[in-house]
mmCIF file with all atom_site columns, C-alpha atoms in Angstrom:
data_model
loop_
_atom_site.group_PDB
_atom_site.id
_atom_site.type_symbol
_atom_site.label_atom_id
_atom_site.label_alt_id
_atom_site.label_comp_id
_atom_site.label_asym_id
_atom_site.label_entity_id
_atom_site.label_seq_id
_atom_site.pdbx_PDB_ins_code
_atom_site.Cartn_x
_atom_site.Cartn_y
_atom_site.Cartn_z
_atom_site.occupancy
_atom_site.B_iso_or_equiv
_atom_site.pdbx_formal_charge
_atom_site.auth_seq_id
_atom_site.auth_comp_id
_atom_site.auth_asym_id
_atom_site.auth_atom_id
_atom_site.pdbx_PDB_model_num
ATOM 1   C CA . SER A 1 1   ? -22.140 8.213   -10.635 1.00 0.00 ? 921  SER A CA 1
ATOM 2   C CA . GLN A 1 2   ? -25.868 8.893   -10.176 1.00 0.00 ? 922  GLN A CA 1
ATOM 3   C CA . GLN A 1 3   ? -26.627 5.360   -11.069 1.00 0.00 ? 923  GLN A CA 1
ATOM 4   C CA . GLY A 1 4   ? -28.936 3.630   -8.422  1.00 0.00 ? 924  GLY A CA 1
ATOM 5   C CA . GLU A 1 5   ? -28.560 0.247   -6.858  1.00 0.00 ? 925  GLU A CA 1
ATOM 6   C CA . GLU A 1 6   ? -30.925 -2.698  -6.697  1.00 0.00 ? 926  GLU A CA 1
ATOM 7   C CA . ASP A 1 7   ? -30.633 -4.834  -3.831  1.00 0.00 ? 927  ASP A CA 1
ATOM 8   C CA . PRO A 1 8   ? -30.312 -8.095  -3.674  1.00 0.00 ? 928  PRO A CA 1
ATOM 9   C CA . GLN A 1 9   ? -28.463 -8.600  -6.988  1.00 0.00 ? 929  GLN A CA 1
ATOM 10  C CA . ALA A 1 10  ? -29.879 -12.164 -7.336  1.00 0.00 ? 930  ALA A CA 1
ATOM 11  C CA . LEU A 1 11  ? -32.997 -13.656 -5.864  1.00 0.00 ? 931  LEU A CA 1
ATOM 12  C CA . SER A 1 12  ? -34.185 -17.029 -5.929  1.00 0.00 ? 932  SER A CA 1
ATOM 13  C CA . ILE A 1 13  ? -37.556 -17.974 -4.986  1.00 0.00 ? 933  ILE A CA 1
ATOM 14  C CA . GLN A 1 14  ? -40.501 -20.877 -5.464  1.00 0.00 ? 934  GLN A CA 1
ATOM 15  C CA . GLU A 1 15  ? -43.139 -20.420 -7.697  1.00 0.00 ? 935  GLU A CA 1
ATOM 16  C CA . GLY A 1 16  ? -46.282 -18.709 -5.850  1.00 0.00 ? 936  GLY A CA 1
ATOM 17  C CA . GLU A 1 17  ? -43.770 -16.933 -3.459  1.00 0.00 ? 937  GLU A CA 1
ATOM 18  C CA . ASN A 1 18  ? -43.665 -13.083 -3.131  1.00 0.00 ? 938  ASN A CA 1
ATOM 19  C CA . ALA A 1 19  ? -40.545 -11.220 -4.521  1.00 0.00 ? 939  ALA A CA 1
ATOM 20  C CA . THR A 1 20  ? -39.401 -8.211  -2.884  1.00 0.00 ? 940  THR A CA 1
ATOM 21  C CA . MET A 1 21  ? -36.312 -6.274  -4.545  1.00 0.00 ? 941  MET A CA 1
ATOM 22  C CA . ASN A 1 22  ? -35.115 -2.737  -3.466  1.00 0.00 ? 942  ASN A CA 1
ATOM 23  C CA . CYS A 1 23  ? -33.819 0.237   -5.177  1.00 0.00 ? 943  CYS A CA 1
ATOM 24  C CA . SER A 1 24  ? -31.679 3.289   -3.847  1.00 0.00 ? 944  SER A CA 1
ATOM 25  C CA . TYR A 1 25  ? -31.075 6.382   -5.865  1.00 0.00 ? 945  TYR A CA 1
ATOM 26  C CA . LYS A 1 26  ? -28.553 9.304   -5.011  1.00 0.00 ? 946  LYS A CA 1
ATOM 27  C CA . THR A 1 27  ? -30.433 12.304  -6.290  1.00 0.00 ? 947  THR A CA 1
ATOM 28  C CA . SER A 1 28  ? -33.939 14.083  -6.275  1.00 0.00 ? 948  SER A CA 1
ATOM 29  C CA . ILE A 1 29  ? -36.425 12.500  -8.651  1.00 0.00 ? 949  ILE A CA 1
ATOM 30  C CA . ASN A 1 30  ? -39.485 13.381  -10.637 1.00 0.00 ? 950  ASN A CA 1
ATOM 31  C CA . ASN A 1 31  ? -40.413 9.869   -10.924 1.00 0.00 ? 951  ASN A CA 1
ATOM 32  C CA . LEU A 1 32  ? -39.083 6.227   -10.596 1.00 0.00 ? 952  LEU A CA 1
ATOM 33  C CA . GLN A 1 33  ? -39.468 3.545   -12.804 1.00 0.00 ? 953  GLN A CA 1
ATOM 34  C CA . TRP A 1 34  ? -39.209 -0.121  -12.989 1.00 0.00 ? 954  TRP A CA 1
ATOM 35  C CA . TYR A 1 35  ? -38.217 -2.393  -15.848 1.00 0.00 ? 955  TYR A CA 1
ATOM 36  C CA . ARG A 1 36  ? -37.855 -5.987  -16.540 1.00 0.00 ? 956  ARG A CA 1
ATOM 37  C CA . GLN A 1 37  ? -35.389 -7.537  -18.857 1.00 0.00 ? 957  GLN A CA 1
ATOM 38  C CA . ASN A 1 38  ? -35.426 -11.047 -20.264 1.00 0.00 ? 958  ASN A CA 1
ATOM 39  C CA . SER A 1 39  ? -32.057 -12.571 -20.747 1.00 0.00 ? 959  SER A CA 1
ATOM 40  C CA . GLY A 1 40  ? -30.346 -10.884 -23.488 1.00 0.00 ? 960  GLY A CA 1
ATOM 41  C CA . ARG A 1 41  ? -33.759 -8.716  -24.722 1.00 0.00 ? 961  ARG A CA 1
ATOM 42  C CA . GLY A 1 42  ? -34.696 -5.235  -24.599 1.00 0.00 ? 962  GLY A CA 1
ATOM 43  C CA . LEU A 1 43  ? -36.147 -3.819  -21.500 1.00 0.00 ? 963  LEU A CA 1
ATOM 44  C CA . VAL A 1 44  ? -39.990 -3.324  -20.942 1.00 0.00 ? 964  VAL A CA 1
ATOM 45  C CA . HIS A 1 45  ? -41.436 -0.760  -18.930 1.00 0.00 ? 965  HIS A CA 1
ATOM 46  C CA . LEU A 1 46  ? -43.624 -2.190  -15.756 1.00 0.00 ? 966  LEU A CA 1
ATOM 47  C CA . ILE A 1 47  ? -44.491 0.614   -13.821 1.00 0.00 ? 967  ILE A CA 1
ATOM 48  C CA . LEU A 1 48  ? -43.613 4.483   -13.070 1.00 0.00 ? 968  LEU A CA 1
ATOM 49  C CA . ILE A 1 49  ? -44.107 5.889   -9.644  1.00 0.00 ? 969  ILE A CA 1
ATOM 50  C CA . ARG A 1 50  ? -44.434 9.635   -9.369  1.00 0.00 ? 970  ARG A CA 1
ATOM 51  C CA . SER A 1 51  ? -42.547 11.428  -6.552  1.00 0.00 ? 971  SER A CA 1
ATOM 52  C CA . ASN A 1 52  ? -45.671 12.540  -4.829  1.00 0.00 ? 972  ASN A CA 1
ATOM 53  C CA . GLU A 1 53  ? -46.672 9.016   -4.591  1.00 0.00 ? 973  GLU A CA 1
ATOM 54  C CA . ARG A 1 54  ? -46.147 6.358   -1.968  1.00 0.00 ? 974  ARG A CA 1
ATOM 55  C CA . GLU A 1 55  ? -47.443 3.481   -3.438  1.00 0.00 ? 975  GLU A CA 1
ATOM 56  C CA . LYS A 1 56  ? -48.612 2.139   -6.771  1.00 0.00 ? 976  LYS A CA 1
ATOM 57  C CA . HIS A 1 57  ? -50.083 -1.343  -7.940  1.00 0.00 ? 977  HIS A CA 1
ATOM 58  C CA . SER A 1 58  ? -50.290 -2.905  -11.537 1.00 0.00 ? 978  SER A CA 1
ATOM 59  C CA . GLY A 1 59  ? -51.707 -6.210  -11.197 1.00 0.00 ? 979  GLY A CA 1
ATOM 60  C CA . ARG A 1 60  ? -49.277 -8.314  -9.299  1.00 0.00 ? 980  ARG A CA 1
ATOM 61  C CA . LEU A 1 61  ? -46.747 -5.328  -8.983  1.00 0.00 ? 981  LEU A CA 1
ATOM 62  C CA . ARG A 1 62  ? -46.991 -3.130  -5.967  1.00 0.00 ? 982  ARG A CA 1
ATOM 63  C CA . VAL A 1 63  ? -44.125 -0.602  -5.815  1.00 0.00 ? 983  VAL A CA 1
ATOM 64  C CA . THR A 1 64  ? -43.402 1.934   -2.972  1.00 0.00 ? 984  THR A CA 1
ATOM 65  C CA . LEU A 1 65  ? -41.671 4.890   -2.913  1.00 0.00 ? 985  LEU A CA 1
ATOM 66  C CA . ASP A 1 66  ? -39.578 6.743   0.183   1.00 0.00 ? 986  ASP A CA 1
ATOM 67  C CA . THR A 1 67  ? -38.320 10.059  -0.914  1.00 0.00 ? 987  THR A CA 1
ATOM 68  C CA . SER A 1 68  ? -36.641 10.731  2.275   1.00 0.00 ? 988  SER A CA 1
ATOM 69  C CA . LYS A 1 69  ? -34.790 7.521   2.113   1.00 0.00 ? 989  LYS A CA 1
ATOM 70  C CA . LYS A 1 70  ? -34.310 7.824   -1.348  1.00 0.00 ? 990  LYS A CA 1
ATOM 71  C CA . SER A 1 71  ? -35.737 4.327   -1.857  1.00 0.00 ? 991  SER A CA 1
ATOM 72  C CA . SER A 1 72  ? -37.993 2.153   -3.968  1.00 0.00 ? 992  SER A CA 1
ATOM 73  C CA . SER A 1 73  ? -39.050 -1.270  -3.688  1.00 0.00 ? 993  SER A CA 1
ATOM 74  C CA . LEU A 1 74  ? -40.687 -3.745  -6.146  1.00 0.00 ? 994  LEU A CA 1
ATOM 75  C CA . LEU A 1 75  ? -43.229 -6.571  -4.913  1.00 0.00 ? 995  LEU A CA 1
ATOM 76  C CA . ILE A 1 76  ? -44.308 -9.095  -7.178  1.00 0.00 ? 996  ILE A CA 1
ATOM 77  C CA . THR A 1 77  ? -47.051 -11.287 -5.714  1.00 0.00 ? 997  THR A CA 1
ATOM 78  C CA . ALA A 1 78  ? -47.658 -15.058 -6.289  1.00 0.00 ? 998  ALA A CA 1
ATOM 79  C CA . SER A 1 79  ? -44.800 -15.318 -8.278  1.00 0.00 ? 999  SER A CA 1
ATOM 80  C CA . ARG A 1 80  ? -44.563 -17.284 -11.756 1.00 0.00 ? 1000 ARG A CA 1
ATOM 81  C CA . ALA A 1 81  ? -41.977 -19.304 -13.420 1.00 0.00 ? 1001 ALA A CA 1
ATOM 82  C CA . ALA A 1 82  ? -42.522 -16.404 -16.541 1.00 0.00 ? 1002 ALA A CA 1
ATOM 83  C CA . ASP A 1 83  ? -41.616 -13.869 -14.134 1.00 0.00 ? 1003 ASP A CA 1
ATOM 84  C CA . THR A 1 84  ? -37.892 -14.809 -14.003 1.00 0.00 ? 1004 THR A CA 1
ATOM 85  C CA . ALA A 1 85  ? -35.862 -11.935 -15.433 1.00 0.00 ? 1005 ALA A CA 1
ATOM 86  C CA . SER A 1 86  ? -33.631 -9.256  -14.291 1.00 0.00 ? 1006 SER A CA 1
ATOM 87  C CA . TYR A 1 87  ? -35.155 -6.256  -12.959 1.00 0.00 ? 1007 TYR A CA 1
ATOM 88  C CA . PHE A 1 88  ? -33.968 -2.600  -12.915 1.00 0.00 ? 1008 PHE A CA 1
ATOM 89  C CA . CYS A 1 89  ? -35.005 0.758   -11.406 1.00 0.00 ? 1009 CYS A CA 1
ATOM 90  C CA . ALA A 1 90  ? -34.689 3.874   -13.260 1.00 0.00 ? 1010 ALA A CA 1
ATOM 91  C CA . THR A 1 91  ? -34.978 7.293   -12.397 1.00 0.00 ? 1011 THR A CA 1
ATOM 92  C CA . GLY A 1 92  ? -35.088 10.777  -14.396 1.00 0.00 ? 1012 GLY A CA 1
ATOM 93  C CA . PRO A 1 93  ? -34.814 12.539  -16.437 1.00 0.00 ? 1013 PRO A CA 1
ATOM 94  C CA . ASN A 1 94  ? -33.324 14.926  -14.132 1.00 0.00 ? 1014 ASN A CA 1
ATOM 95  C CA . THR A 1 95  ? -30.790 17.801  -14.962 1.00 0.00 ? 1015 THR A CA 1
ATOM 96  C CA . GLY A 1 96  ? -29.805 16.953  -18.865 1.00 0.00 ? 1016 GLY A CA 1
ATOM 97  C CA . ASN A 1 97  ? -32.532 15.114  -19.541 1.00 0.00 ? 1017 ASN A CA 1
ATOM 98  C CA . GLN A 1 98  ? -30.746 11.960  -18.526 1.00 0.00 ? 1018 GLN A CA 1
ATOM 99  C CA . PHE A 1 99  ? -32.152 8.500   -17.085 1.00 0.00 ? 1019 PHE A CA 1
ATOM 100 C CA . TYR A 1 100 ? -29.920 6.503   -14.641 1.00 0.00 ? 1020 TYR A CA 1
ATOM 101 C CA . PHE A 1 101 ? -30.403 3.070   -14.283 1.00 0.00 ? 1021 PHE A CA 1
ATOM 102 C CA . GLY A 1 102 ? -29.632 0.718   -11.353 1.00 0.00 ? 1022 GLY A CA 1
ATOM 103 C CA . THR A 1 103 ? -27.483 -2.379  -11.553 1.00 0.00 ? 1023 THR A CA 1
ATOM 104 C CA . GLY A 1 104 ? -30.560 -4.723  -11.435 1.00 0.00 ? 1024 GLY A CA 1
ATOM 105 C CA . THR A 1 105 ? -31.729 -7.600  -9.394  1.00 0.00 ? 1025 THR A CA 1
ATOM 106 C CA . SER A 1 106 ? -31.708 -11.097 -11.481 1.00 0.00 ? 1026 SER A CA 1
ATOM 107 C CA . LEU A 1 107 ? -35.015 -12.971 -10.338 1.00 0.00 ? 1027 LEU A CA 1
ATOM 108 C CA . THR A 1 108 ? -35.190 -16.670 -10.660 1.00 0.00 ? 1028 THR A CA 1
ATOM 109 C CA . VAL A 1 109 ? -38.541 -18.103 -10.207 1.00 0.00 ? 1029 VAL A CA 1
ATOM 110 C CA . ILE A 1 110 ? -38.555 -22.069 -9.763  1.00 0.00 ? 1030 ILE A CA 1
ATOM 111 C CA . PRO A 1 111 ? -41.364 -24.280 -10.674 1.00 0.00 ? 1031 PRO A CA 1
ATOM 112 C CA . GLU B 2 1   ? -46.833 -2.156  -34.128 1.00 0.00 ? 1003 GLU B CA 1
ATOM 113 C CA . ALA B 2 2   ? -45.116 0.177   -32.170 1.00 0.00 ? 1004 ALA B CA 1
ATOM 114 C CA . GLN B 2 3   ? -41.413 -0.628  -31.969 1.00 0.00 ? 1005 GLN B CA 1
ATOM 115 C CA . VAL B 2 4   ? -37.786 0.779   -31.591 1.00 0.00 ? 1006 VAL B CA 1
ATOM 116 C CA . THR B 2 5   ? -35.734 -1.308  -34.316 1.00 0.00 ? 1007 THR B CA 1
ATOM 117 C CA . GLN B 2 6   ? -31.862 -1.965  -33.896 1.00 0.00 ? 1008 GLN B CA 1
ATOM 118 C CA . ASN B 2 7   ? -29.522 -3.306  -36.566 1.00 0.00 ? 1009 ASN B CA 1
ATOM 119 C CA . PRO B 2 8   ? -27.587 -5.330  -36.599 1.00 0.00 ? 1010 PRO B CA 1
ATOM 120 C CA . ARG B 2 9   ? -28.407 -7.560  -33.719 1.00 0.00 ? 1011 ARG B CA 1
ATOM 121 C CA . TYR B 2 10  ? -25.132 -9.213  -33.572 1.00 0.00 ? 1012 TYR B CA 1
ATOM 122 C CA . LEU B 2 11  ? -21.760 -7.712  -34.842 1.00 0.00 ? 1013 LEU B CA 1
ATOM 123 C CA . ILE B 2 12  ? -18.276 -9.115  -34.422 1.00 0.00 ? 1014 ILE B CA 1
ATOM 124 C CA . THR B 2 13  ? -15.560 -6.545  -35.661 1.00 0.00 ? 1015 THR B CA 1
ATOM 125 C CA . VAL B 2 14  ? -11.740 -5.884  -35.559 1.00 0.00 ? 1016 VAL B CA 1
ATOM 126 C CA . THR B 2 15  ? -10.306 -2.717  -33.905 1.00 0.00 ? 1017 THR B CA 1
ATOM 127 C CA . GLY B 2 16  ? -10.265 0.401   -35.805 1.00 0.00 ? 1018 GLY B CA 1
ATOM 128 C CA . LYS B 2 17  ? -13.043 -0.650  -38.600 1.00 0.00 ? 1019 LYS B CA 1
ATOM 129 C CA . LYS B 2 18  ? -15.680 1.998   -38.223 1.00 0.00 ? 1020 LYS B CA 1
ATOM 130 C CA . LEU B 2 19  ? -19.145 0.850   -37.716 1.00 0.00 ? 1021 LEU B CA 1
ATOM 131 C CA . THR B 2 20  ? -22.713 2.140   -37.285 1.00 0.00 ? 1022 THR B CA 1
ATOM 132 C CA . VAL B 2 21  ? -25.520 0.737   -35.644 1.00 0.00 ? 1023 VAL B CA 1
ATOM 133 C CA . THR B 2 22  ? -28.899 2.082   -36.604 1.00 0.00 ? 1024 THR B CA 1
ATOM 134 C CA . CYS B 2 23  ? -32.038 2.842   -34.641 1.00 0.00 ? 1025 CYS B CA 1
ATOM 135 C CA . SER B 2 24  ? -35.721 3.603   -35.895 1.00 0.00 ? 1026 SER B CA 1
ATOM 136 C CA . GLN B 2 25  ? -38.543 4.342   -34.110 1.00 0.00 ? 1027 GLN B CA 1
ATOM 137 C CA . ASN B 2 26  ? -41.974 4.187   -35.507 1.00 0.00 ? 1028 ASN B CA 1
ATOM 138 C CA . MET B 2 27  ? -43.845 5.969   -32.619 1.00 0.00 ? 1029 MET B CA 1
ATOM 139 C CA . ASN B 2 28  ? -43.335 9.769   -33.462 1.00 0.00 ? 1030 ASN B CA 1
ATOM 140 C CA . HIS B 2 29  ? -41.037 10.225  -30.388 1.00 0.00 ? 1031 HIS B CA 1
ATOM 141 C CA . GLU B 2 30  ? -39.102 13.190  -29.743 1.00 0.00 ? 1032 GLU B CA 1
ATOM 142 C CA . TYR B 2 31  ? -36.299 11.537  -27.368 1.00 0.00 ? 1033 TYR B CA 1
ATOM 143 C CA . MET B 2 32  ? -34.153 9.155   -28.252 1.00 0.00 ? 1034 MET B CA 1
ATOM 144 C CA . SER B 2 33  ? -31.475 7.719   -26.308 1.00 0.00 ? 1035 SER B CA 1
ATOM 145 C CA . TRP B 2 34  ? -28.389 5.016   -26.935 1.00 0.00 ? 1036 TRP B CA 1
ATOM 146 C CA . TYR B 2 35  ? -27.389 2.850   -23.743 1.00 0.00 ? 1037 TYR B CA 1
ATOM 147 C CA . ARG B 2 36  ? -24.730 0.225   -23.311 1.00 0.00 ? 1038 ARG B CA 1
ATOM 148 C CA . GLN B 2 37  ? -25.141 -2.610  -20.569 1.00 0.00 ? 1039 GLN B CA 1
ATOM 149 C CA . ASP B 2 38  ? -22.039 -4.337  -19.215 1.00 0.00 ? 1040 ASP B CA 1
ATOM 150 C CA . PRO B 2 39  ? -22.251 -7.155  -16.488 1.00 0.00 ? 1041 PRO B CA 1
ATOM 151 C CA . GLY B 2 40  ? -22.173 -5.870  -13.065 1.00 0.00 ? 1042 GLY B CA 1
ATOM 152 C CA . LEU B 2 41  ? -22.517 -2.041  -14.179 1.00 0.00 ? 1043 LEU B CA 1
ATOM 153 C CA . GLY B 2 42  ? -26.122 -1.958  -15.269 1.00 0.00 ? 1044 GLY B CA 1
ATOM 154 C CA . LEU B 2 43  ? -27.149 0.693   -18.235 1.00 0.00 ? 1045 LEU B CA 1
ATOM 155 C CA . ARG B 2 44  ? -25.234 3.591   -18.797 1.00 0.00 ? 1046 ARG B CA 1
ATOM 156 C CA . GLN B 2 45  ? -26.207 6.364   -21.178 1.00 0.00 ? 1047 GLN B CA 1
ATOM 157 C CA . ILE B 2 46  ? -24.019 7.282   -24.287 1.00 0.00 ? 1048 ILE B CA 1
ATOM 158 C CA . TYR B 2 47  ? -25.845 9.751   -25.840 1.00 0.00 ? 1049 TYR B CA 1
ATOM 159 C CA . TYR B 2 48  ? -29.405 11.510  -25.785 1.00 0.00 ? 1050 TYR B CA 1
ATOM 160 C CA . SER B 2 49  ? -31.467 13.453  -28.342 1.00 0.00 ? 1051 SER B CA 1
ATOM 161 C CA . MET B 2 50  ? -34.586 15.572  -27.450 1.00 0.00 ? 1052 MET B CA 1
ATOM 162 C CA . ASN B 2 51  ? -35.492 16.229  -31.037 1.00 0.00 ? 1053 ASN B CA 1
ATOM 163 C CA . VAL B 2 52  ? -33.955 16.525  -34.385 1.00 0.00 ? 1054 VAL B CA 1
ATOM 164 C CA . GLU B 2 53  ? -30.546 18.212  -34.781 1.00 0.00 ? 1055 GLU B CA 1
ATOM 165 C CA . VAL B 2 54  ? -30.398 18.224  -30.739 1.00 0.00 ? 1056 VAL B CA 1
ATOM 166 C CA . THR B 2 55  ? -27.980 15.645  -29.002 1.00 0.00 ? 1057 THR B CA 1
ATOM 167 C CA . ASP B 2 56  ? -26.031 15.678  -25.835 1.00 0.00 ? 1058 ASP B CA 1
ATOM 168 C CA . LYS B 2 57  ? -23.474 13.541  -24.094 1.00 0.00 ? 1059 LYS B CA 1
ATOM 169 C CA . GLY B 2 58  ? -24.709 10.908  -21.354 1.00 0.00 ? 1060 GLY B CA 1
ATOM 170 C CA . ASP B 2 59  ? -22.379 9.417   -18.718 1.00 0.00 ? 1061 ASP B CA 1
ATOM 171 C CA . VAL B 2 60  ? -20.023 7.341   -21.244 1.00 0.00 ? 1062 VAL B CA 1
ATOM 172 C CA . PRO B 2 61  ? -19.749 9.303   -24.692 1.00 0.00 ? 1063 PRO B CA 1
ATOM 173 C CA . GLU B 2 62  ? -16.173 8.594   -25.458 1.00 0.00 ? 1064 GLU B CA 1
ATOM 174 C CA . GLY B 2 63  ? -15.480 6.646   -28.426 1.00 0.00 ? 1065 GLY B CA 1
ATOM 175 C CA . TYR B 2 64  ? -18.921 7.353   -29.984 1.00 0.00 ? 1066 TYR B CA 1
ATOM 176 C CA . LYS B 2 65  ? -20.910 9.679   -32.220 1.00 0.00 ? 1067 LYS B CA 1
ATOM 177 C CA . VAL B 2 66  ? -24.582 10.152  -33.090 1.00 0.00 ? 1068 VAL B CA 1
ATOM 178 C CA . SER B 2 67  ? -26.556 12.057  -35.044 1.00 0.00 ? 1069 SER B CA 1
ATOM 179 C CA . ARG B 2 68  ? -30.268 12.912  -35.377 1.00 0.00 ? 1070 ARG B CA 1
ATOM 180 C CA . LYS B 2 69  ? -31.037 14.248  -38.931 1.00 0.00 ? 1071 LYS B CA 1
ATOM 181 C CA . GLU B 2 70  ? -34.768 12.688  -38.962 1.00 0.00 ? 1072 GLU B CA 1
ATOM 182 C CA . LYS B 2 71  ? -36.987 12.333  -36.015 1.00 0.00 ? 1073 LYS B CA 1
ATOM 183 C CA . ARG B 2 72  ? -37.208 8.562   -36.454 1.00 0.00 ? 1074 ARG B CA 1
ATOM 184 C CA . ASN B 2 73  ? -33.644 7.678   -36.761 1.00 0.00 ? 1075 ASN B CA 1
ATOM 185 C CA . PHE B 2 74  ? -30.898 7.810   -34.318 1.00 0.00 ? 1076 PHE B CA 1
ATOM 186 C CA . PRO B 2 75  ? -27.593 6.059   -35.585 1.00 0.00 ? 1077 PRO B CA 1
ATOM 187 C CA . LEU B 2 76  ? -24.894 5.157   -33.105 1.00 0.00 ? 1078 LEU B CA 1
ATOM 188 C CA . ILE B 2 77  ? -21.414 5.623   -34.847 1.00 0.00 ? 1079 ILE B CA 1
ATOM 189 C CA . LEU B 2 78  ? -18.179 4.053   -33.659 1.00 0.00 ? 1080 LEU B CA 1
ATOM 190 C CA . GLU B 2 79  ? -15.237 5.759   -35.717 1.00 0.00 ? 1081 GLU B CA 1
ATOM 191 C CA . SER B 2 80  ? -12.597 3.363   -34.353 1.00 0.00 ? 1082 SER B CA 1
ATOM 192 C CA . PRO B 2 81  ? -13.872 0.542   -32.199 1.00 0.00 ? 1083 PRO B CA 1
ATOM 193 C CA . SER B 2 82  ? -11.815 -0.731  -29.681 1.00 0.00 ? 1084 SER B CA 1
ATOM 194 C CA . PRO B 2 83  ? -12.215 -3.666  -27.469 1.00 0.00 ? 1085 PRO B CA 1
ATOM 195 C CA . ASN B 2 84  ? -13.456 -2.052  -24.296 1.00 0.00 ? 1086 ASN B CA 1
ATOM 196 C CA . GLN B 2 85  ? -16.535 -1.408  -26.400 1.00 0.00 ? 1087 GLN B CA 1
ATOM 197 C CA . THR B 2 86  ? -17.649 -4.672  -26.758 1.00 0.00 ? 1088 THR B CA 1
ATOM 198 C CA . SER B 2 87  ? -21.101 -4.705  -24.890 1.00 0.00 ? 1089 SER B CA 1
ATOM 199 C CA . LEU B 2 88  ? -24.701 -4.835  -25.177 1.00 0.00 ? 1090 LEU B CA 1
ATOM 200 C CA . TYR B 2 89  ? -26.142 -1.764  -26.946 1.00 0.00 ? 1091 TYR B CA 1
ATOM 201 C CA . PHE B 2 90  ? -29.721 -0.652  -26.424 1.00 0.00 ? 1092 PHE B CA 1
ATOM 202 C CA . CYS B 2 91  ? -31.721 2.248   -28.376 1.00 0.00 ? 1093 CYS B CA 1
ATOM 203 C CA . ALA B 2 92  ? -34.667 3.627   -26.433 1.00 0.00 ? 1094 ALA B CA 1
ATOM 204 C CA . SER B 2 93  ? -37.191 6.204   -27.282 1.00 0.00 ? 1095 SER B CA 1
ATOM 205 C CA . SER B 2 94  ? -39.843 8.073   -25.243 1.00 0.00 ? 1096 SER B CA 1
ATOM 206 C CA . LEU B 2 95  ? -42.672 10.786  -25.967 1.00 0.00 ? 1097 LEU B CA 1
ATOM 207 C CA . GLY B 2 96  ? -42.057 14.396  -25.432 1.00 0.00 ? 1098 GLY B CA 1
ATOM 208 C CA . THR B 2 97  ? -38.703 16.631  -25.843 1.00 0.00 ? 1099 THR B CA 1
ATOM 209 C CA . ASN B 2 98  ? -38.757 16.674  -21.991 1.00 0.00 ? 1100 ASN B CA 1
ATOM 210 C CA . PRO B 2 99  ? -39.811 13.214  -21.226 1.00 0.00 ? 1101 PRO B CA 1
ATOM 211 C CA . THR B 2 100 ? -41.211 11.995  -17.790 1.00 0.00 ? 1102 THR B CA 1
ATOM 212 C CA . GLY B 2 101 ? -42.733 8.857   -19.305 1.00 0.00 ? 1103 GLY B CA 1
ATOM 213 C CA . GLU B 2 102 ? -41.771 5.421   -19.950 1.00 0.00 ? 1104 GLU B CA 1
ATOM 214 C CA . LEU B 2 103 ? -38.781 4.401   -22.328 1.00 0.00 ? 1105 LEU B CA 1
ATOM 215 C CA . PHE B 2 104 ? -39.361 2.122   -25.073 1.00 0.00 ? 1106 PHE B CA 1
ATOM 216 C CA . PHE B 2 105 ? -36.284 -0.455  -25.967 1.00 0.00 ? 1107 PHE B CA 1
ATOM 217 C CA . GLY B 2 106 ? -35.077 -2.013  -28.876 1.00 0.00 ? 1108 GLY B CA 1
ATOM 218 C CA . GLU B 2 107 ? -33.833 -5.504  -28.783 1.00 0.00 ? 1109 GLU B CA 1
ATOM 219 C CA . GLY B 2 108 ? -30.465 -4.902  -28.419 1.00 0.00 ? 1110 GLY B CA 1
ATOM 220 C CA . SER B 2 109 ? -27.382 -5.096  -30.385 1.00 0.00 ? 1111 SER B CA 1
ATOM 221 C CA . ARG B 2 110 ? -24.409 -7.242  -29.328 1.00 0.00 ? 1112 ARG B CA 1
ATOM 222 C CA . LEU B 2 111 ? -21.241 -5.949  -30.310 1.00 0.00 ? 1113 LEU B CA 1
ATOM 223 C CA . THR B 2 112 ? -17.772 -7.695  -30.064 1.00 0.00 ? 1114 THR B CA 1
ATOM 224 C CA . VAL B 2 113 ? -14.655 -6.145  -30.927 1.00 0.00 ? 1115 VAL B CA 1
ATOM 225 C CA . LEU B 2 114 ? -11.583 -8.288  -31.170 1.00 0.00 ? 1116 LEU B CA 1
#
């Protein structure tokens, strides 16, 4: 399987704290994306980082990419209860125009 | 409003009874795909389509069929559903025949096969 993996699988923090989740992947990439999924809902795109970028910011989100280690991290600063969701990284498309998703990190932000 | 619409959202069926899950997008996207989501396994790609009449298998195509007769629609067909196809299904679309950008997802279709 070419799926990536997120770490940790689950994370519980207090409101106002920062949340960091990591993603490892297996193949070379053109870009890496992070998605958010509220319970049972469709995934929503958060941010895309290209393979020639090392860091990218969007509002309270900061994404880093280390292609030598085949890993990425998503940092959510000053978390809010509304950030409670599952977060997935996705790579692709590579050969065959496929996207590969990680197994997700379940984030709980306690008010 | 730009969206991907899936129907039905919830379905309970029995083994062997053919069913179709429809997917429609209003963004004029060339790329469309289907995923299934199972606990602990994340999202796995079933089929994808880069344009009308162009479809290809993803990682888990067994037991599924698709068609792309129109740009906006990409139905998922289960000819003879089995209990191991009980899952949450997502349709997604993206701009371009060789997409490098974001995927837009539908709200999901929860299928139970008894």
